[in-house]
């Protein structure tokens, strides 16, 4: 790139000089990609700029994520591709480019943000590169998020070739498994690999003479005499399948067979799921502050996991009930929710439960009230210690897997997994860092409300201690060609006067895996499935839509014959419901085609405790008055019952309405899945997960929340085409249903998660994936940095 630019400077020096002077005259310290590219397109319309079109400088400008202006220097963050970042500085007068290390770029940012000529030369730099030397890394961007596939390919041969006595490690791994004192897989009659192979041959010959359906109990004496304990299969057919797999692996391991075998090992019987913030309950919680899709996700996840765990245990001949508990926060002042109950059975499961543990202040007193997810950091260490006691009591020992959720749950999962020696899985759901503009660099401006330094530090620790991380989409990890991924944003950033990160996370790490969730199939299903419909709810739905006397609603529809534009979410800045109201208000064509129906938050700001929500409530009322939307908009309070919401989607589909998800950014988008499987044509933000869920123009539509006028036109065009071609609505509706059924189901999710947990548990056991050096470094980072940061958070 540098050589191309130098050659171009020789030919186009004046044009390049004029371009960057043009940027400087905008009088902005920072420019983001969209602004940089927009201004470039304006510049090349001029006579002096036209010569730069289709040159190396155009490629450089298109790839620039951030430009930082501090005369005579301009520093550029260039992203030449997914997870491929370079940093350059450009001298205005000399017209020259020089590549610089990331630390210099970050230091320049700090100087400009602080308005000071110098920075502290002893600023702490976080660089995890030394700990990762020699550790296997993927190289191809298409492999990102497919970490377990890479690990199996990379390590399956090394296990038995480069790693001394690798097959013996596999033998040792099979011998450690037991359940409540019952030995599984192998007993003491098999002491080495040669003996294992010989006995495998004998048992296969014996089983081949038996009926396929004969079960373990009838053959157990012979099996145990040869060294085999329960856990190979319920019947002869399944046992032979597992024994054949192991024989093939010991002979010549292949990644595919290794994954199949490891995925069948009986080793996950109890799971702990961490979700401390918000109101975690089964009813009356959705839409409350910090409470939304994550709660739905976890409850659906638990139901699917319990079924999968029970099915796998049964197939392997074990009559063991899985034990899943959610550890969350007890809130004594819980309103109409059950979040004040220490324990609660989870409906739709046989034994899963919610265990709630209170936050305690430094005096040990229980904190009775809700606390924002941005301010709970000082409570989490004691919460983890209290959770450990509850877990050991509830499970009568350690769990087999710990799953963290969101930044706070992932940090607690890190603390617990290290103390208990348990495999750790992280699920971010959403990382706040990319939601707020320059949230790390300008952390002081956000500190009073958000406390980002504590959160971002917790994220770094949890990301690097996790044994594996699952995400709902590729974009969550590495973004796309133009937009940086959520995890990728943690690779390099600075928080002035605290520390700068020059290598915080590597998205090519094989710990990342994409495992997309689904929608509860018993609640969310196509509107065409009439026999399953809840028609008894239609009177309540119609009251919600049309009864003006209800005190938790506002607005009405003058023309009830119009189809509805439906949106449902929490009321916060990122969900952008007020943005949707503005798009609707600004476009009279859209108003003529459809009514706007919102299910979001509270309608009365006096009922809310959340400042972001209060601001959004006020903004929506302002926009309704500004654009004179009375008679065209109906806004009702959040609805907490899933079955009601499921039928609501279908009711709106009956009248050929649509669903809009207008978020500024959405990590995944459960409501998108719910709407699509219900049959509603769905329009969703292009920023984040929905851009992968939806195939534009086939199973829904992408919209740009930063360009509301264009988003509104996309919706208008859809309604216009539906009038011209009545089958078009059905075409998009069926496309959405088909997309979800093929790609986004909880059955697929649970199967994959159970396989991953076994495979990463195995690799952690037989290799150095645990990385003790990294763990010890992060423990120091936690003690010296994180604990110091949380001390500044006001807990009164």
C-alpha atoms as one frame of an Amber mdcrd trajectory, in Angstrom:
protein
   0.000   0.000   0.000   2.783   2.462   0.956   4.604   1.909  -2.347   1.382
   2.472  -4.302   0.750   5.698  -2.415   4.297   6.934  -2.964   3.979   6.276
  -6.688   0.645   8.091  -6.727   2.045  11.076  -4.834   4.643  11.495  -7.580
   1.866  11.818 -10.177  -0.967  13.367  -8.152   0.752  15.390  -5.429  -1.427
  18.490  -5.808  -4.699  16.531  -5.863  -3.788  14.555  -2.744  -2.664  17.733
  -0.992  -5.973  19.410  -1.901  -7.999  16.395  -0.712  -6.541  16.399   2.760
  -6.756  20.203   2.990 -10.414  19.763   2.100 -10.807  17.397   5.058  -8.967
  19.799   7.379 -11.303  22.657   6.428 -14.200  20.627   7.855 -12.713  21.620
  11.253 -13.340  18.265  12.917 -10.866  16.393  15.098 -12.340  12.979  14.266
 -14.047  11.728  11.139 -15.690   8.314  10.864 -15.865   6.074   7.811 -19.258
   7.267   6.565 -18.255  10.941   6.746 -14.822  10.320   5.250 -16.277   8.485
   2.276 -19.140  10.945   1.785 -16.789  13.936   1.726 -14.439  12.134  -0.646
 -17.288  11.602  -3.127 -18.054  15.313  -2.929 -14.397  16.223  -3.483 -13.881
  14.105  -6.625 -16.713  15.993  -8.291 -14.314  18.964  -8.484 -11.828  19.390
 -11.287  -8.801  18.895  -9.034 -10.302  15.831  -7.379 -11.488  13.973 -10.482
  -8.030  12.533 -11.149  -8.095  10.566  -7.875 -11.028   8.393  -8.930 -10.178
   4.660  -9.116  -6.692   5.151  -7.674  -4.868   3.791  -4.605  -5.887   6.886
  -2.632  -9.566   6.101  -3.284  -9.027   2.587  -1.943  -7.256   4.016   1.095
 -10.071   6.489   1.766 -12.741   3.814   1.361 -10.916   1.581   3.865 -10.401
   4.355   6.425 -12.404   3.700   9.588 -11.243   6.767  11.514  -9.228   9.854
  10.633  -7.717  11.948  13.447  -6.721  15.533  12.620  -3.989  17.393  14.511
  -2.103  19.707  12.180   0.311  19.086  10.542  -0.465  15.398  11.092  -3.435
  13.266  10.139  -3.537   9.740  11.561  -5.575   7.102   9.764  -7.000   3.810
  10.986  -7.174   1.710   7.811  -9.131  -1.532   7.705  -8.067  -3.254   4.498
 -10.427  -6.116   5.171 -12.128  -8.004   7.953  -9.785  -8.122  10.968  -6.964
  -6.592   8.896  -6.008  -3.219  10.358  -3.135  -0.854   9.582  -2.313   2.600
  10.906  -0.774   5.463   8.952   0.200   9.049   9.540   0.094  11.675   6.823
   1.992  14.979   6.885  -0.040  17.804   5.389   2.835  19.855   4.002   5.242
  17.077   3.056   2.445  15.030   1.453   3.806  11.708   2.668   2.389   8.598
   4.312   4.160   6.521   6.968   2.910   3.325   8.567   2.946   3.522  12.386
   2.415   1.033  15.214  -1.012   0.914  16.825   0.341   2.341  20.080   1.446
   5.536  18.302  -1.964   5.923  16.674  -3.709   5.467  20.030  -1.363   7.917
  21.712  -2.170  10.512  19.040  -5.865   9.974  19.711  -5.264  10.550  23.405
  -3.414  13.819  22.819  -6.170  15.178  20.601  -8.990  14.096  22.910  -7.291
  15.631  25.953  -6.148  18.742  24.152  -2.666  18.291  25.593   0.647  18.204
  23.700   1.987  15.172  25.568   0.689  11.977  27.134   1.957  10.054  30.108
   4.998   8.098  28.853   4.270   5.375  31.411   0.700   4.692  30.326  -0.192
   1.036  30.864  -0.376  -0.890  27.591  -2.305  -4.157  27.382  -0.752  -6.509
  24.853  -1.665 -10.198  24.925   0.492 -11.020  21.887   3.343 -12.618  23.899
   0.936 -15.097  25.468  -0.360 -16.230  22.087   2.935 -16.982  20.368   2.950
 -20.492  19.048  -0.739 -20.913  19.724  -2.748 -22.101  16.703  -4.529 -19.302
  14.862  -6.768 -19.325  11.835  -5.707 -17.195   8.875  -8.720 -17.062   6.575
 -11.553 -14.641   7.378 -14.083 -17.238   6.229 -12.909 -19.436   9.121 -13.754
 -16.851  11.787 -16.512 -18.198  14.014 -15.760 -21.809  13.064 -13.158 -22.361
  15.734 -13.996 -25.924  16.690 -13.681 -27.070  13.074 -10.223 -25.527  12.899
  -9.145 -27.019  16.222 -10.241 -30.491  15.211  -8.372 -30.252  11.907  -5.257
 -28.771  13.471  -5.017 -30.940  16.532  -6.463 -34.307  15.522  -3.211 -35.407
  13.873  -0.938 -33.611  16.330  -2.640 -35.378  19.198  -1.292 -38.699  17.976
   1.886 -37.541  16.204   3.485 -34.353  17.526   2.035 -34.534  21.023   3.907
 -37.297  22.837   1.615 -40.095  23.964  -1.456 -38.263  22.729  -3.490 -41.447
  22.518  -2.693 -42.084  26.188  -4.142 -38.669  27.009  -7.345 -39.678  25.245
  -7.395 -42.855  27.342  -6.905 -40.836  30.531  -9.684 -38.455  29.487 -12.145
 -41.321  29.033 -11.289 -42.697  32.478 -12.027 -39.494  34.424 -15.766 -39.462
  33.745 -18.183 -40.506  36.431 -21.521 -39.455  37.822 -22.214 -39.421  41.567
 -19.657 -42.157  42.180 -20.690 -44.269  39.177 -17.751 -44.913  36.843 -18.459
 -44.212  33.165 -16.743 -45.228  29.910 -13.727 -47.247  31.177 -12.789 -49.097
  34.354  -9.464 -50.222  35.814  -9.275 -53.362  33.655  -7.910 -51.207  30.797
  -4.546 -49.701  31.719  -2.941 -48.718  28.423  -3.793 -47.948  24.816  -2.743
 -51.359  23.474  -5.082 -53.038  25.922  -7.853 -50.608  24.907  -7.423 -51.459
  21.226  -7.363 -55.210  21.877 -10.485 -55.063  24.022 -12.236 -52.878  21.442
 -11.684 -55.615  18.858 -13.070 -58.267  21.188 -16.129 -56.310  22.220 -16.950
 -55.403  18.628 -16.810 -59.067  17.613 -19.047 -59.963  20.524 -21.605 -57.219
  19.879 -21.777 -58.033  16.170 -23.352 -61.347  17.155 -26.073 -59.677  19.231
 -29.423 -58.181  18.263 -29.217 -54.447  17.502 -31.902 -53.593  20.060 -30.384
 -55.522  22.973 -29.665 -53.065  25.773 -26.631 -52.567  28.018 -28.147 -54.204
  31.117 -28.401 -57.578  29.361 -24.739 -57.500  28.311 -23.126 -55.592  31.161
 -21.192 -58.510  32.676 -19.272 -59.149  29.459 -18.756 -55.449  28.790 -17.427
 -54.742  32.287 -15.146 -57.761  32.173 -13.497 -56.221  29.112 -13.158 -52.842
  30.847 -16.182 -50.959  29.556 -18.615 -49.092  31.792 -21.949 -47.413  30.895
 -21.841 -44.449  28.537 -21.162 -46.102  25.166 -24.786 -46.469  24.097 -28.188
 -47.723  25.204 -28.342 -50.634  22.791 -26.019 -52.730  20.670 -26.496 -50.618
  17.567 -25.449 -47.424  19.357 -22.598 -49.082  21.263 -21.114 -50.485  18.061
 -21.304 -47.052  16.426 -19.358 -45.479  19.312 -16.802 -48.297  19.496 -16.199
 -48.081  15.725 -15.598 -44.346  16.020 -13.015 -44.831  18.773 -11.260 -47.612
  16.840 -10.965 -45.370  13.791  -9.593 -42.510  15.893  -6.925 -44.694  17.498
  -5.985 -46.060  14.074  -5.957 -42.803  12.077  -7.838 -39.842  13.572  -9.950
 -37.666  11.306 -11.469 -34.345  12.428 -14.990 -35.491  11.565 -14.831 -38.738
  13.528 -13.067 -37.060  16.423 -15.877 -34.479  16.699 -18.538 -37.195  16.543
 -16.850 -39.246  19.234 -16.100 -36.376  21.591 -19.629 -35.048  21.108 -21.020
 -38.345  22.391 -18.939 -38.612  25.582 -21.187 -38.457  28.666 -19.624 -35.557
  30.547 -22.184 -32.721  30.748 -24.848 -33.431  33.360 -25.098 -30.093  35.173
 -24.939 -26.581  33.753 -24.825 -23.216  35.520 -25.974 -20.155  33.576 -25.053
 -16.662  34.838 -27.275 -13.634  34.167 -26.979 -11.116  37.040 -28.427  -7.867
  35.685 -31.974  -6.741  35.048 -35.119  -8.550  36.125 -34.716 -12.248  35.360
 -38.128 -13.872  35.587 -40.699 -15.763  33.560 -43.497 -13.199  33.581 -44.092
  -9.452  33.931 -40.441  -8.623  33.278 -40.052  -8.010  29.531 -39.625  -4.328
  28.810 -38.492  -3.466  32.325 -35.110  -1.696  32.457 -32.242  -3.895  31.246
 -34.687  -6.732  30.609 -35.498  -8.018  27.155 -34.241 -10.483  24.595 -31.540
 -11.944  26.846 -34.153 -13.294  29.267 -36.159 -14.865  26.423 -32.957 -16.281
  24.939 -31.853 -17.938  28.184 -35.236 -19.439  29.053 -35.639 -20.882  25.555
 -32.011 -22.027  25.657 -32.598 -23.895  28.924 -35.641 -25.746  27.612 -33.744
 -26.798  24.501 -30.602 -27.756  26.439 -32.513 -29.883  28.929 -34.171 -31.830
  26.094 -30.845 -32.265  24.307 -28.975 -33.337  27.456 -31.697 -35.820  28.376
 -31.773 -37.191  24.818 -27.993 -37.653  24.723 -27.950 -39.321  28.128 -30.699
 -41.697  27.033 -28.955 -42.552  23.752 -25.758 -43.362  25.653 -27.642 -45.642
  28.036 -27.706 -43.326  31.055 -30.907 -42.587  32.954 -29.580 -39.325  34.363
 -31.719 -36.214  34.622 -29.828 -33.053  33.596 -29.532 -30.310  36.174 -29.598
 -26.712  34.903 -29.718 -23.656  37.145 -29.749 -19.975  36.292 -27.912 -17.800
  38.794 -29.313 -14.291  38.792 -29.921 -11.412  41.159 -32.532 -11.369  43.921
 -34.403  -8.039  44.020 -36.511  -7.701  47.190 -38.353  -4.675  45.765 -39.431
  -6.558  42.652 -42.814  -4.986  41.920 -45.182  -7.368  40.144 -42.412  -9.767
  39.190 -41.149 -12.889  40.955 -37.591 -11.544  41.160 -37.887 -11.456  44.952
 -38.150 -15.264  45.142 -34.884 -17.067  46.027 -35.880 -20.058  43.904 -38.260
 -20.597  41.022 -38.884 -23.661  38.851 -38.679 -22.974  35.118 -41.871 -23.847
  33.290 -41.532 -26.182  30.358 -38.689 -28.096  32.032 -38.566 -31.080  34.380
 -35.976 -29.833  36.838 -34.366 -26.543  35.730 -34.661 -23.653  38.143 -33.767
 -20.035  38.770 -31.640 -19.372  41.867 -31.540 -15.731  42.926 -28.784 -14.259
  45.045 -28.935 -10.680  46.377 -26.343  -8.013  45.884 -24.766  -6.910  49.135
 -23.139  -3.599  49.991 -19.731  -3.344  51.616 -21.349  -3.739  55.040 -22.921
  -7.016  53.968 -26.460  -5.637  53.843 -28.813  -6.771  51.064 -29.427  -4.136
  48.379 -33.222  -4.192  47.950 -33.724  -2.181  44.765 -32.961  -2.588  41.044
 -29.592  -1.256  39.858 -28.727  -0.409  36.252 -26.508  -2.902  34.442 -23.991
  -0.105  34.063 -23.585   0.291  37.832 -23.545  -3.246  39.216 -19.786  -3.812
  38.899 -18.882  -3.220  42.600 -21.256  -6.015  43.639 -20.108  -8.797  41.346
 -17.131 -10.184  43.251 -19.158 -10.860  46.397 -22.008 -12.057  44.205 -19.638
 -14.633  42.659 -18.516 -15.884  46.072 -22.115 -16.191  47.264 -23.060 -17.890
  43.985 -20.298 -20.464  44.427 -21.754 -21.556  47.785 -25.253 -21.825  46.330
 -24.043 -23.811  43.324 -22.119 -26.333  45.418 -25.145 -26.773  47.675 -27.666
 -27.024  44.841 -25.633 -29.441  42.709 -23.845 -31.273  45.533 -20.599 -30.466
  43.783 -19.150 -28.592  40.840 -21.085 -28.073  37.589 -19.786 -29.527  34.337
 -20.195 -26.300  32.373 -20.577 -22.610  33.229 -22.186 -20.241  30.723 -21.904
 -16.479  31.174 -24.273 -13.965  29.597 -23.527 -10.319  28.787 -20.530  -8.484
  30.255 -21.492  -8.926  33.912 -22.429 -12.603  33.650 -19.279 -13.348  31.669
 -17.108 -11.755  34.346 -18.807 -13.782  37.090 -18.431 -16.902  34.925 -14.697
 -16.156  34.672 -14.342 -15.837  38.433 -16.300 -19.021  39.104 -14.720 -21.153
  36.383 -11.235 -20.297  37.646 -12.145 -21.059  41.252 -13.980 -24.275  40.407
 -11.895 -25.543  37.471 -14.880 -25.767  35.116 -15.139 -25.257  31.349 -16.363
 -21.711  30.638 -18.551 -20.567  27.751 -19.278 -16.876  27.151 -22.243 -15.319
  25.330 -22.042 -11.541  24.966 -25.514 -10.907  23.444 -24.311  -7.330  22.911
 -21.092  -5.472  23.640 -21.692  -1.856  24.551 -18.414  -0.578  23.124 -19.629
  -0.265  19.536 -23.013   1.215  20.481 -21.743   4.571  21.697 -19.536   6.785
  19.560 -15.916   6.773  20.802 -17.139   5.317  24.085 -13.624   4.294  25.144
 -11.771   7.399  23.986 -14.333   9.776  25.544 -15.058   7.612  28.566 -15.075
  10.618  30.907 -18.134  12.052  29.163 -20.011   8.779  29.688 -18.655   7.884
  33.113 -21.407   9.210  35.348 -24.091   7.170  33.596 -22.327   4.196  31.995
 -18.990   3.452  33.743 -17.480   2.050  30.568 -13.913   1.590  31.904 -15.124
  -1.031  34.376 -17.262  -2.740  31.753 -14.630  -2.788  29.008 -12.049  -4.118
  31.475 -14.472  -6.863  32.513 -15.018  -7.683  28.821 -11.285  -8.035  28.166
 -10.848 -10.340  31.144 -13.844 -12.524  30.286 -13.022 -12.758  26.574  -9.551
 -14.023  27.318 -10.406 -16.426  30.135 -13.281 -18.158  28.338 -12.600 -21.627
  26.976 -14.994 -20.919  24.141 -17.265 -18.102  23.033 -20.459 -18.472  21.057
 -22.021 -15.698  19.037 -25.252 -15.504  17.120 -23.702 -14.093  13.946 -20.418
 -13.629  12.122 -20.808  -9.856  12.323 -20.824  -9.986  16.101 -17.229 -11.201
  15.910 -15.729  -9.499  12.881 -18.326  -7.196  11.324 -18.366  -6.992   7.553
 -16.336  -5.361   4.796 -17.266  -1.862   5.964 -18.240  -2.193   9.639 -15.952
  -3.368  12.427 -17.171  -6.283  14.543 -18.087  -6.036  18.215 -15.286  -8.344
  19.347 -12.885  -6.934  16.771 -13.328  -3.491  18.344 -11.566  -4.823  21.454
  -8.375  -5.613  19.553  -7.095  -2.033  19.879  -8.484   0.985  21.766  -7.525
   3.500  24.400  -9.074   4.939  27.514  -6.909   8.014  28.205  -5.360   8.176
  31.679  -6.344   4.566  32.371  -4.712   2.254  29.808  -4.431   1.588  26.108
  -4.972  -1.786  24.444  -2.696  -2.692  21.538  -3.807  -6.316  21.315  -6.778
  -7.196  23.464  -8.544  -9.946  21.526  -7.811 -11.820  18.322 -10.896 -12.735
  16.295  -8.875 -15.480  14.574  -8.703 -17.289  17.920 -10.338 -20.726  17.571
 -12.406 -20.158  20.714 -15.033 -18.265  18.636 -18.007 -20.224  17.277 -21.259
 -19.113  15.665 -24.292 -20.839  17.173 -27.490 -19.007  16.275 -30.555 -19.237
  18.532 -34.141 -19.668  17.428 -37.650 -18.827  18.560 -39.735 -20.987  20.882
 -41.582 -23.249  18.382 -44.504 -23.725  20.770 -45.109 -19.963  20.902 -43.878
 -18.536  17.591 -45.162 -20.325  14.497 -46.694 -19.311  11.131 -50.028 -17.506
  11.089 -51.231 -20.052   8.534 -51.220 -22.891  11.111 -54.846 -22.301  12.099
 -55.192 -25.366  14.339 -52.503 -24.055  16.679 -53.721 -20.475  16.782 -54.900
 -18.878  20.057 -58.065 -17.292  18.730 -59.406 -16.817  22.269 -56.844 -14.029
  22.670 -58.178 -11.987  19.751 -60.639 -10.019  21.834 -57.800  -8.937  24.154
 -55.615  -8.105  21.148 -58.362  -6.002  19.598 -58.814  -4.128  22.871 -55.082
  -3.481  22.910 -55.247  -2.136  19.381 -58.447  -0.147  19.474 -59.800   0.467
  23.009 -58.975   4.105  23.780 -60.067   3.820  27.410 -57.149   1.594  28.435
 -54.822   3.566  30.696 -51.584   1.960  29.486 -52.065   3.020  25.872 -52.093
   6.197  23.827 -53.309   7.096  20.360 -55.843   5.525  18.015 -56.377   4.576
  14.381 -58.787   6.729  12.377 -58.670   4.253   9.496 -58.668   0.693  10.788
 -58.589  -0.781   7.289 -54.938   0.115   6.759 -52.343  -2.578   7.457 -50.053
  -2.023  10.429 -46.362  -1.262  10.713 -45.570  -3.126  13.928 -42.527  -2.618
  16.189 -41.835  -4.157  19.594 -38.788  -3.608  21.789 -37.395  -1.969  24.893
 -37.361   1.803  24.922 -33.730   2.856  24.847 -31.541   4.913  22.550 -30.079
   1.982  20.620 -33.446   0.321  19.887 -34.382   3.560  18.053 -38.175   3.391
  18.373 -38.284   7.194  18.384 -36.333   7.085  15.119 -39.030   4.914  13.557
 -41.692   7.397  14.678 -39.726  10.192  13.013 -39.320   8.252   9.738 -43.056
   7.656   9.726 -43.843  11.266  10.557 -41.611  12.637   7.806 -43.063  10.441
   5.056 -46.680  11.167   4.126 -46.707   8.333   1.567 -45.891   5.890   4.343
 -48.691   7.323   6.490 -51.135   6.869   3.620 -50.217   3.183   3.247 -50.213
   2.024   6.872 -50.796   2.781  10.547 -47.960   2.627  13.077 -48.352   0.300
  16.069 -45.753   0.326  18.849 -45.349  -2.028  21.806 -42.535  -0.506  23.812
 -41.647   0.359  27.383 -43.978   2.572  29.377 -46.382   5.099  27.907 -46.228
   7.184  31.095 -42.753   8.401  32.027 -43.735   8.511  35.718 -43.730   4.714
  35.755 -40.145   4.421  34.531 -36.961   4.457  36.599 -34.627   4.384  33.612
 -33.309   7.720  32.312 -32.815   6.522  28.736 -36.363   5.230  28.637 -37.741
   8.469  30.075 -35.907  10.431  27.384 -37.332   8.159  24.671 -40.882   8.524
  26.038 -40.617  12.299  25.915 -39.141  12.206  22.421 -41.964  10.021  21.061
 -44.618  12.373  22.456 -42.751  15.326  20.934 -42.624  13.642  17.503 -46.312
  12.715  17.592 -47.182  16.375  18.140 -44.586  17.670  15.688 -45.816  15.514
  12.797 -49.508  15.520  13.797 -49.739  11.760  13.965 -52.929  11.476  16.000
 -55.238   8.953  14.389 -52.291   7.220  12.715 -50.324   5.847  15.643 -51.147
   3.569  18.550 -48.589   3.078  21.314 -49.087   0.565  24.110 -47.091  -0.510
  27.108 -44.765  -3.514  26.908 -46.495  -6.907  26.889 -44.869  -9.564  29.068
 -46.655 -12.758  28.041 -44.993 -14.738  25.259 -48.120 -16.555  24.109 -49.961
 -13.250  23.810 -47.085 -11.723  21.843 -46.888 -14.756  19.575 -50.556 -14.448
  18.657 -50.133 -10.674  18.289 -47.542 -11.217  15.541 -49.921 -13.598  13.789
 -52.933 -11.290  14.200 -51.048  -8.500  12.438 -49.979 -10.957   9.730 -53.661
 -11.805   9.175 -54.217  -8.243   7.962 -50.990  -8.290   5.889 -49.047  -5.914
   8.099 -45.272  -5.835   8.500 -42.707  -5.841  11.312 -39.964  -3.200  11.591
 -36.871  -3.467  13.770 -35.198  -0.033  13.472 -32.301  -0.406  15.956 -29.142
   1.616  15.468 -27.376  -1.682  16.145 -28.649  -5.172  16.976 -26.314  -7.977
  17.988 -28.760 -10.646  16.845 -32.460  -9.794  16.896 -34.784 -12.331  18.491
 -37.834 -10.250  17.597 -36.718 -10.470  13.965 -36.764 -14.279  14.188 -40.124
 -14.237  15.989 -41.715 -11.971  13.403 -40.334 -13.918  10.433 -41.447 -17.341
  11.664 -44.892 -15.854  12.377 -45.135 -14.884   8.713 -44.714 -11.111   9.024
 -42.585  -9.524   6.277 -39.740  -8.028   8.287 -37.683  -4.874   7.813 -34.655
  -4.807  10.103 -31.513  -2.806  10.705 -28.561  -3.596   8.481 -26.245  -2.959
  11.437 -25.561  -6.269  13.112 -27.172  -9.687  13.175 -30.336  -9.016  11.152
 -28.223  -8.465   8.037 -27.263 -12.162   8.253 -30.665 -13.428   9.319 -32.487
 -11.754   6.429 -31.730 -12.290   2.758 -32.593  -8.867   1.385 -35.598  -8.977
  -0.934 -36.062 -12.719  -0.395 -36.877 -13.293   3.277 -37.225  -9.678   4.364
 -35.449  -6.355   3.919 -32.427  -4.542   5.319 -32.823  -0.893   6.303 -30.212
   1.685   7.264 -31.210   3.358  10.560 -28.828   6.226   9.850 -30.840   7.135
   6.736 -34.452   7.124   7.847 -35.774   8.633   4.619 -34.398   5.722   2.600
 -35.718   3.217   5.145 -39.187   4.740   4.854 -39.000   4.602   1.041 -38.106
   0.899   1.209 -41.269   0.258   3.227 -43.382   2.445   0.907 -42.072   0.560
  -2.114 -43.048  -2.731  -0.483 -46.627  -1.629   0.183 -46.879  -0.160  -3.334
 -45.736  -3.411  -4.920 -48.155  -5.406  -2.738 -51.029  -3.354  -4.154 -49.825
  -4.040  -7.679 -49.119  -7.722  -7.003 -51.182  -9.229  -4.126 -48.937 -12.322
  -4.093 -45.834 -10.289  -3.229 -46.721 -10.070   0.478 -47.122 -13.855   0.585
 -43.845 -14.348  -1.255 -41.822 -12.393   1.341 -43.835 -13.911   4.194 -43.059
 -17.472   3.068 -39.431 -16.545   2.441 -39.067 -15.445   6.069 -40.723 -18.598
   7.428 -38.495 -20.840   5.322 -35.323 -18.982   6.331 -35.998 -19.437  10.050
 -36.999 -23.091   9.743 -33.762 -23.894   7.913 -31.287 -21.890   9.974 -32.604
 -20.669  13.312 -34.036 -23.342  15.603 -33.355 -24.130  19.260 -32.903 -27.820
  18.473 -29.947 -27.056  16.190 -28.606 -24.602  18.765 -28.741 -27.033  21.705
 -27.133 -29.853  19.751 -24.246 -27.653  18.671 -23.666 -26.150  22.112 -23.535
 -29.577  23.753 -21.029 -30.779  21.168 -18.844 -27.699  21.603 -18.816 -28.001
  25.387 -17.484 -31.543  25.166 -14.871 -30.793  22.531 -13.453 -27.741  24.286
 -13.466 -29.651  27.573 -11.388 -32.335  25.882  -8.877 -29.972  24.293  -8.544
 -28.119  27.592  -7.656 -31.431  29.226  -5.175 -32.819  26.681  -3.407 -29.639
  25.494  -2.301 -26.287  26.840  -5.493 -24.470  25.812  -5.912 -23.334  29.409
  -2.878 -21.064  29.019  -1.849 -20.579  32.627   0.366 -17.607  31.748  -2.560
 -15.687  30.293  -4.746 -16.572  33.253  -2.182 -15.330  35.776  -1.712 -12.090
  33.819  -5.457 -11.512  33.755  -5.750 -12.222  37.472  -3.246  -9.431  38.073
  -5.139  -7.167  35.651  -8.343  -7.905  37.549  -6.830  -7.188  40.963  -4.827
  -4.093  40.059  -7.087  -2.482  37.442 -10.677  -3.727  37.554 -11.017  -3.568
  41.341  -9.534  -0.066  41.299 -12.027   1.086  38.650 -15.102  -0.233  40.464
 -14.103   1.605  43.623 -14.898   4.879  41.822 -18.509   3.852  41.103 -20.989
   5.492  43.435 -23.202   2.753  44.919 -25.372   5.020  47.080
